[in-house]
Tab-separated table of C-alpha atoms and ligand atoms in Angstrom:
chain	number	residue	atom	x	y	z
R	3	UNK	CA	-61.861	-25.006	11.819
R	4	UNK	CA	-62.732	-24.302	8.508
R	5	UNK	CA	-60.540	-22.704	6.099
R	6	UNK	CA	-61.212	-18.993	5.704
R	7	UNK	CA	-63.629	-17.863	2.895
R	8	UNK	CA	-63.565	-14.396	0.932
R	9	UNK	CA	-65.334	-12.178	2.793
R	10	UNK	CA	-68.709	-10.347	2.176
R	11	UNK	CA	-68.816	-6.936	3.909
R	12	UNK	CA	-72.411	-5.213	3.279
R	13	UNK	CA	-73.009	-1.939	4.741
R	14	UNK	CA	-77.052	-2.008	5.708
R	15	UNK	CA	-78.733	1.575	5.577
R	16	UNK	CA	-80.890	3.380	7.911
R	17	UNK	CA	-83.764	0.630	9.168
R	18	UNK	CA	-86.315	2.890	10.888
R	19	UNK	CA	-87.817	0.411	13.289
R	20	UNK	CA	-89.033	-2.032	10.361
R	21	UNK	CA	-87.743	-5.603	11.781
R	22	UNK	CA	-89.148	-7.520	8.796
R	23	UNK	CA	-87.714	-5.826	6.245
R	24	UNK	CA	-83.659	-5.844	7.905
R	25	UNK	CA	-84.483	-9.452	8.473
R	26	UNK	CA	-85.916	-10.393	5.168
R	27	UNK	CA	-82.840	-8.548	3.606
R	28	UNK	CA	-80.478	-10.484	6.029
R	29	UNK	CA	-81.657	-13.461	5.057
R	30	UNK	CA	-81.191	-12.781	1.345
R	31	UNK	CA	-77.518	-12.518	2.102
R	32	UNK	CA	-77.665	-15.784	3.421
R	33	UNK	CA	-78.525	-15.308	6.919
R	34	UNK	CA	-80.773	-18.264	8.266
R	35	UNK	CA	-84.562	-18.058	7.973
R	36	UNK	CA	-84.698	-19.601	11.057
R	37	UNK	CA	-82.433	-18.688	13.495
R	38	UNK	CA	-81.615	-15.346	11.926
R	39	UNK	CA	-77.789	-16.732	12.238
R	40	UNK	CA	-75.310	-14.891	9.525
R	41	UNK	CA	-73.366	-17.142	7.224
R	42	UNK	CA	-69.684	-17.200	8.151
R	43	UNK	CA	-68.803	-15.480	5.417
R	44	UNK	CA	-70.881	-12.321	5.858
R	45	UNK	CA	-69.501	-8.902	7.697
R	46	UNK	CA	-72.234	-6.290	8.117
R	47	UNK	CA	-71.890	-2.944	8.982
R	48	UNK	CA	-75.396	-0.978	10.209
R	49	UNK	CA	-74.699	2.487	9.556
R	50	UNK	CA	-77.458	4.089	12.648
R	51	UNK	CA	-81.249	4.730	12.902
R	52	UNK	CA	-82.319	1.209	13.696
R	53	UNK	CA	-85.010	2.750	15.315
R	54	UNK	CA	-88.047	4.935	15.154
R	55	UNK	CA	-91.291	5.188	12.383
R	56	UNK	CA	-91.714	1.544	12.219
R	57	UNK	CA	-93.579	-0.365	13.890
R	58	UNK	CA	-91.106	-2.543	15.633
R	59	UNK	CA	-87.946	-0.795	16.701
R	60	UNK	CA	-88.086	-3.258	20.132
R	61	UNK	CA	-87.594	-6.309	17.722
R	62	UNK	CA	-84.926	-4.587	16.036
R	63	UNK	CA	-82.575	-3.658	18.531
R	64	UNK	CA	-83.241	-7.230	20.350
R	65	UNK	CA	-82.074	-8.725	16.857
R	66	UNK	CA	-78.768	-6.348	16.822
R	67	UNK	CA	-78.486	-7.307	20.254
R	68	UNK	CA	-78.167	-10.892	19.645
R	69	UNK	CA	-75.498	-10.501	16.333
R	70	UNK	CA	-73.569	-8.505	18.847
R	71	UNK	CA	-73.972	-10.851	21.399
R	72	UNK	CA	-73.468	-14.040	19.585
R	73	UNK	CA	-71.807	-12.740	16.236
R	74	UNK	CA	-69.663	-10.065	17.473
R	75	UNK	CA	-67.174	-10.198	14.515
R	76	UNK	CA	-69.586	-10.048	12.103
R	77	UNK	CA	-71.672	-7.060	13.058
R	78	UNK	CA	-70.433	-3.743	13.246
R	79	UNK	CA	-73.111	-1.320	15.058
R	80	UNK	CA	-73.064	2.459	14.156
R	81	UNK	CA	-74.899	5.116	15.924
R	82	UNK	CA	-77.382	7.070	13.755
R	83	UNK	CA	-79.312	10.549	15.411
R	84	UNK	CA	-82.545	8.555	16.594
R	85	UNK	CA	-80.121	6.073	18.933
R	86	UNK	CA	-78.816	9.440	19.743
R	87	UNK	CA	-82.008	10.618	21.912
R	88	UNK	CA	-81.851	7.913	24.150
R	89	UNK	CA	-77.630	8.299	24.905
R	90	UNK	CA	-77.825	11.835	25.299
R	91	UNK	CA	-79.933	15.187	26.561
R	92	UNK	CA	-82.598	14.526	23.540
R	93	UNK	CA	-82.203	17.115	21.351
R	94	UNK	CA	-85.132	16.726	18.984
R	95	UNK	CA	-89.368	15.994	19.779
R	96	UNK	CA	-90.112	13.078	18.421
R	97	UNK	CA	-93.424	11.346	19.367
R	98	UNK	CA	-92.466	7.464	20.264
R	99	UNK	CA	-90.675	7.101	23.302
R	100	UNK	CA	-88.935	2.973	23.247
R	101	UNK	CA	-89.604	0.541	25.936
R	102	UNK	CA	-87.402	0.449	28.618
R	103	UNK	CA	-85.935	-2.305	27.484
R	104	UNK	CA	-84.501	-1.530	24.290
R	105	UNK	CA	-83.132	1.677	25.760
R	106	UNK	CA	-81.904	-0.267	28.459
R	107	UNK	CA	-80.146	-2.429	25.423
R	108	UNK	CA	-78.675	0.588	23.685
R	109	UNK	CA	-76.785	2.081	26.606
R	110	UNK	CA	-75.327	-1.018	27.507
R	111	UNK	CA	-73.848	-0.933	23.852
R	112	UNK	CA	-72.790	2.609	24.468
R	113	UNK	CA	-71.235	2.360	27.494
R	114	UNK	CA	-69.578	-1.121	25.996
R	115	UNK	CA	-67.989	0.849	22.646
R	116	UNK	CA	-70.029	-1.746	20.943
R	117	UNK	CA	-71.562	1.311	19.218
R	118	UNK	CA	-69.616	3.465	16.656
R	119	UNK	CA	-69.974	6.686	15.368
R	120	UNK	CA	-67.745	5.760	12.588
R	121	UNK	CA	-66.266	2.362	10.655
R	122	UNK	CA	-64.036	1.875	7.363
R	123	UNK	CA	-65.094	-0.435	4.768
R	124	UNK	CA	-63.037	-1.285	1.790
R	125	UNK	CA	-64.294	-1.555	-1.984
R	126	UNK	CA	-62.717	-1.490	-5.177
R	127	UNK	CA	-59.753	-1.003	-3.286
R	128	UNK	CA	-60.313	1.518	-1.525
R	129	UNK	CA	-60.911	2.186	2.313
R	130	UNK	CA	-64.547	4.162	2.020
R	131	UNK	CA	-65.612	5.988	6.002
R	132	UNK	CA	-69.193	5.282	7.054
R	133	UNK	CA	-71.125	7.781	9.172
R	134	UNK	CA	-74.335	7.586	9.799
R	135	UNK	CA	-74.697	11.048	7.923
R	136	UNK	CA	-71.042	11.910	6.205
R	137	UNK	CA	-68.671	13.960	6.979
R	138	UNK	CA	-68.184	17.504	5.605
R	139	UNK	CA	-65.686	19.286	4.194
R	140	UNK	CA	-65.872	21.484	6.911
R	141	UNK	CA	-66.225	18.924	9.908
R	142	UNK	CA	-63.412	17.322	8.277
R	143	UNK	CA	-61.180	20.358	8.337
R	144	UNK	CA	-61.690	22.124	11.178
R	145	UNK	CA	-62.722	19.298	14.050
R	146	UNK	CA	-60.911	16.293	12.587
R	147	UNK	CA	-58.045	18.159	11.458
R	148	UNK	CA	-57.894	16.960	8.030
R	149	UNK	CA	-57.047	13.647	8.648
R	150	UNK	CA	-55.817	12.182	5.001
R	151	UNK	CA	-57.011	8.487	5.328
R	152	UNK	CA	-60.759	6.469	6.366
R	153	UNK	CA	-59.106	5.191	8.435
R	154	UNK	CA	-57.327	7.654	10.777
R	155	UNK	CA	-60.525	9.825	10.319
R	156	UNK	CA	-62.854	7.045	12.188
R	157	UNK	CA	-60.215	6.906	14.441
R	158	UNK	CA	-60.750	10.871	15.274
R	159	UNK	CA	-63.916	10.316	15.191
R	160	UNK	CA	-64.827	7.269	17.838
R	161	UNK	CA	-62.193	8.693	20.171
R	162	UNK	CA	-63.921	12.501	19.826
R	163	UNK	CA	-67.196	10.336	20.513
R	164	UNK	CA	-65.566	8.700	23.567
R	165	UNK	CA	-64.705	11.763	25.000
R	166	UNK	CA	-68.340	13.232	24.883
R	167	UNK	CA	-67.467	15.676	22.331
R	168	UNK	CA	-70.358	17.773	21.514
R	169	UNK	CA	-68.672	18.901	17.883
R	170	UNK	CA	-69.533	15.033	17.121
R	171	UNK	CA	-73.057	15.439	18.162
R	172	UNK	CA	-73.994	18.418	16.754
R	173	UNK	CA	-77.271	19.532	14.278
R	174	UNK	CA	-77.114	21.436	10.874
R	175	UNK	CA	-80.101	22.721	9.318
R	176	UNK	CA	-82.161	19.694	9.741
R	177	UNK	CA	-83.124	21.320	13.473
R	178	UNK	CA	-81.664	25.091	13.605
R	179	UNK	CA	-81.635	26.063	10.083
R	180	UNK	CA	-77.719	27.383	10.415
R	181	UNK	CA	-74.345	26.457	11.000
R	182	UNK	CA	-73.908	29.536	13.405
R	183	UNK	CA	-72.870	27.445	16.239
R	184	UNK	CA	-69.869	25.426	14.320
R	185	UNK	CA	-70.104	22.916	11.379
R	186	UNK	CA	-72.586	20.295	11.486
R	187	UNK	CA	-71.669	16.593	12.747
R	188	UNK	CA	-71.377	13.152	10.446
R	189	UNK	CA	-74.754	12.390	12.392
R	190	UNK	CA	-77.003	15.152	10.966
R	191	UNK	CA	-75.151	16.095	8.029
R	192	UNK	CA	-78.310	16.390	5.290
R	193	UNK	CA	-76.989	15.333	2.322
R	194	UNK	CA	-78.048	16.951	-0.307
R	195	UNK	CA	-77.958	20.142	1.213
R	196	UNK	CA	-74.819	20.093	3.593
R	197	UNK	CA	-72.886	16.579	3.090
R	198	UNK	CA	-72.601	16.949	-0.595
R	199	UNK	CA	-72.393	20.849	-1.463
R	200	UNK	CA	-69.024	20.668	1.156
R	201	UNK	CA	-67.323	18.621	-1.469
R	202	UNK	CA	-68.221	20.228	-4.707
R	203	UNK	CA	-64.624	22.643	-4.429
R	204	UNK	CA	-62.609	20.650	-2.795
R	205	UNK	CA	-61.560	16.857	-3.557
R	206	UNK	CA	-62.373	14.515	-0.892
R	207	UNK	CA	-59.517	12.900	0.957
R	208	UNK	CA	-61.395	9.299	0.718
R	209	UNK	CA	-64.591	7.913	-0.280
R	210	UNK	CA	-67.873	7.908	2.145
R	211	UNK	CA	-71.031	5.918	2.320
R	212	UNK	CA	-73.546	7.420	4.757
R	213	UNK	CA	-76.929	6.948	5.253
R	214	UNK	CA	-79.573	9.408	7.200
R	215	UNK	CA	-81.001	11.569	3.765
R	216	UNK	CA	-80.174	11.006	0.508
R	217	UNK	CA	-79.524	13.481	-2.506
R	218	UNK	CA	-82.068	11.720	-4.524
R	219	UNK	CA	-86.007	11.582	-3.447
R	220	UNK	CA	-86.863	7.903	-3.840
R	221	UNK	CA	-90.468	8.567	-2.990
R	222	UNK	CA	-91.158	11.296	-5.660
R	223	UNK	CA	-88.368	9.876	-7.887
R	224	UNK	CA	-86.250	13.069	-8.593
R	225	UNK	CA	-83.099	14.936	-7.474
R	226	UNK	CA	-83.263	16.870	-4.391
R	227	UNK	CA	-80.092	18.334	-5.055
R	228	UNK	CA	-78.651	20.975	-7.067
R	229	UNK	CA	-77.994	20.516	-10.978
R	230	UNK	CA	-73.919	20.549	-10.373
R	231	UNK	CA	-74.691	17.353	-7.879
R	232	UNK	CA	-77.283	16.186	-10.383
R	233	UNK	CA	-75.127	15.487	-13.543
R	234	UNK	CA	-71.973	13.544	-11.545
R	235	UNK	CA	-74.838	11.253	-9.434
R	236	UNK	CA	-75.999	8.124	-10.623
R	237	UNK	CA	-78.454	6.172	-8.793
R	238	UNK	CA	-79.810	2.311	-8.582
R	239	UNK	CA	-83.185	2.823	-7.525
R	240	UNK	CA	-83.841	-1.110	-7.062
R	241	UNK	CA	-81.333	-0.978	-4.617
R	242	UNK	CA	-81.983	2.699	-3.453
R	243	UNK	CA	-78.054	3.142	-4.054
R	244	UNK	CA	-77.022	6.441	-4.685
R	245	UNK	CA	-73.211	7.581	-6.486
R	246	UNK	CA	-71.891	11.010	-6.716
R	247	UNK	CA	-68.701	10.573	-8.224
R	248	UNK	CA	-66.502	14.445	-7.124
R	249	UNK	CA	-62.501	14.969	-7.338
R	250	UNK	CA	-60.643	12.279	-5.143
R	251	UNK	CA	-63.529	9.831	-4.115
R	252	UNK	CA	-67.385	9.250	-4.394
R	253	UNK	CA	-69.708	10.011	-1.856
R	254	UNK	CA	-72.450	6.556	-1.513
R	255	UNK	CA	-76.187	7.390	-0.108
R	256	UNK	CA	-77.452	4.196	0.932
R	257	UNK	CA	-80.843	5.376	3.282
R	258	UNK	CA	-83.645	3.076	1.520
R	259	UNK	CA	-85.913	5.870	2.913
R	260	UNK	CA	-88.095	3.739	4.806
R	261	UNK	CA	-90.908	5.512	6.868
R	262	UNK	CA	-94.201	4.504	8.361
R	263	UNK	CA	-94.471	1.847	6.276
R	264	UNK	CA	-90.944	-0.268	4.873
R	265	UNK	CA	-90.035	0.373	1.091
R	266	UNK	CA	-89.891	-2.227	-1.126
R	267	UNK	CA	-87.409	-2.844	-3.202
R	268	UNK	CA	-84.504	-1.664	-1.071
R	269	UNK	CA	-80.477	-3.370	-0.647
R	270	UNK	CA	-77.683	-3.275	1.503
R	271	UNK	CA	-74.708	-1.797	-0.244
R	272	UNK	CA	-72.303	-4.629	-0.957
R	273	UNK	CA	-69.123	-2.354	-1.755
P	326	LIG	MN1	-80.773	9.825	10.681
C-alpha cells in the first residue's frame, strides 16, 4: 500500500463519440499512453454524451467500460440525452444507430447503477452538482423539492432515476419548443436559454457544472445568451470553460462542443 496522495477530481465534458480526443486528454492528466491506465491519484467524473457525431462512439464506450471495469473508484459515469436513446423509448431521430455491442455495454451499466444521472464534486470548498444538462430553478423546486445541498439533490435525483421517473427524463425546448408538459429535466436543460435564465431571480442553493450546450458559442466565438447572463460570465476558451457567477453559487459549462469533427483546444474542468 502506498500512502494516500491528494486527490485530482476532473469533471470531463460531453465527448460526442471522438475516442482520440477523451484519450489524448486522459493521458495529459497522466493517464498511461499505453495502457490507457489512470494514475492513482486521478478521480474523473464524465458528465454524459459519450456518444454520437464522432466517428468512434464503439471505442469510447469500450474505453469507459474498461475504467469501470478495472478502475471503478476512479471513474464516475453520468448519463447524458444521447445514452438516453438506447435506455429508453427513443425520444429524438437521430441518424446513427450503435453496434449492438456498445448498446449491449450501456444497459449493463444501467441496469448495474454504474450510470448516474447526477454526482457531487467539490471545489474551492464547495460541493458543486453535475448533470449532464443542470438543473433549473424550476426542476429544482417543484420535482426535487428544493433540496438545500449537492448533495441531497443528486441523491433525489439518482433515486427519481431509479424509479423510472419520467420528470427526470423529460425535454425542454430543445425538442417541443415549451415547457407545457412540466419543467424540463437536468438532461435537456439548454443552457443558455432554460438552465441559466431559471437562476437569474433567484440565488442558487449550490453551485453546478453541466455539460450538454453552453451559454457561450465556441464555434462563432460570441454569447448565445442574453446581455444580463453576458456581463456576470466569464469564459476560458482554451479550455472551453465557461463561469456565470449569480447570487449563492456559479453555474460551470464545460461542453467543449465537439461535433463531426473533435475541437481542438478543449479541457476537462479540474474544479
Ligand atoms: Mn446532451
Amino acid at each position: 500500500m502506498t500512502a494516500p496522495t491528494a486527490v485530482r477530481r476532473v469533471v470531463i465534458g460531453d465527448v460526442g463519440g471522438h475516442a482520440t480526443a477523451l484519450f489524448a486528454e486522459l493521458v495529459r492528466l497522466g493517464a498511461d499512453p499505453g495502457t490507457g491506465r489512470l494514475p492513482a491519484d486521478l478521480q474523473v467524473v464524465q458528465l454524459g454524451d459519450l456518444v454520437h457525431r464522432g466517428p468512434d462512439s464503439e471505442q469510447v464506450v469500450a474505453l469507459v467500460d474498461g475504467y469501470l471495469t478495472h478502475q471503478p473508484d476512479q471513474w464516475t459515469q453520468l448519463v447524458g440525452n444521447h445514452e438516453m436513446q438506447y435506455l429508453r423509448q427513443p425520444v429524438f431521430e437521430w441518424p446513427e444507430r450503435l453496434h449492438a455491442h456498445a448498446i449491449e455495454t450501456m444497459r449493463r451499466w444501467w441496469g448495474s447503477g454504474q450510470l448516474a444521472v447526477a454526482a457531487t464534486v467539490e471545489s474551492a470548498g464547495e460541493v458543486h452538482l453535475v448533470t449532464h444538462a443542470g438543473v433549473t430553478a424550476e426542476f429544482w423546486e417543484t420535482v426535487l423539492g428544493s433540496p438545500r445541498t449537492a448533495d441531497d439533490a443528486a441523491d433525489v435525483l439518482n433515486s427519481l432515476a431509479a424509479q423510472g421517473s419520467d420528470d427526470v427524463f423529460r425535454a425542454g425546448v430543445m425538442l417541443r419548443g415549451s415547457a407545457d408538459e412540466g419543467p424540463v429535466g437536468p438532461l435537456w436543460a439548454s443552457a443558455a436559454t432554460e438552465l441559466v435564465p431559471s437562476w437569474l431571480d433567484r440565488p442558487l442553493p449550490f453551485s453546478q457544472v453541466h455539460g450538454h450546450s453552453t451559454v457561450f458559442d465556441w464555434a462563432r466565438d460570441r454569447f448565445r445568451a442574453a446581455e444580463p447572463i453576458r456581463a456576470v460570465t466569464s469564459v476560458d476558451r482554451s479550455a472551453r470553460h465557461e463561469t456565470t457567477t449569480l447570487a449563492g453559487g456559479r453555474i460551470i459549462g464545460v461542453d467543449p462542443g465537439h461535433g463531426r469533427a473533435p475541437v481542438h483546444p478543449w479541457r476537462g474542468w479540474p474544479g
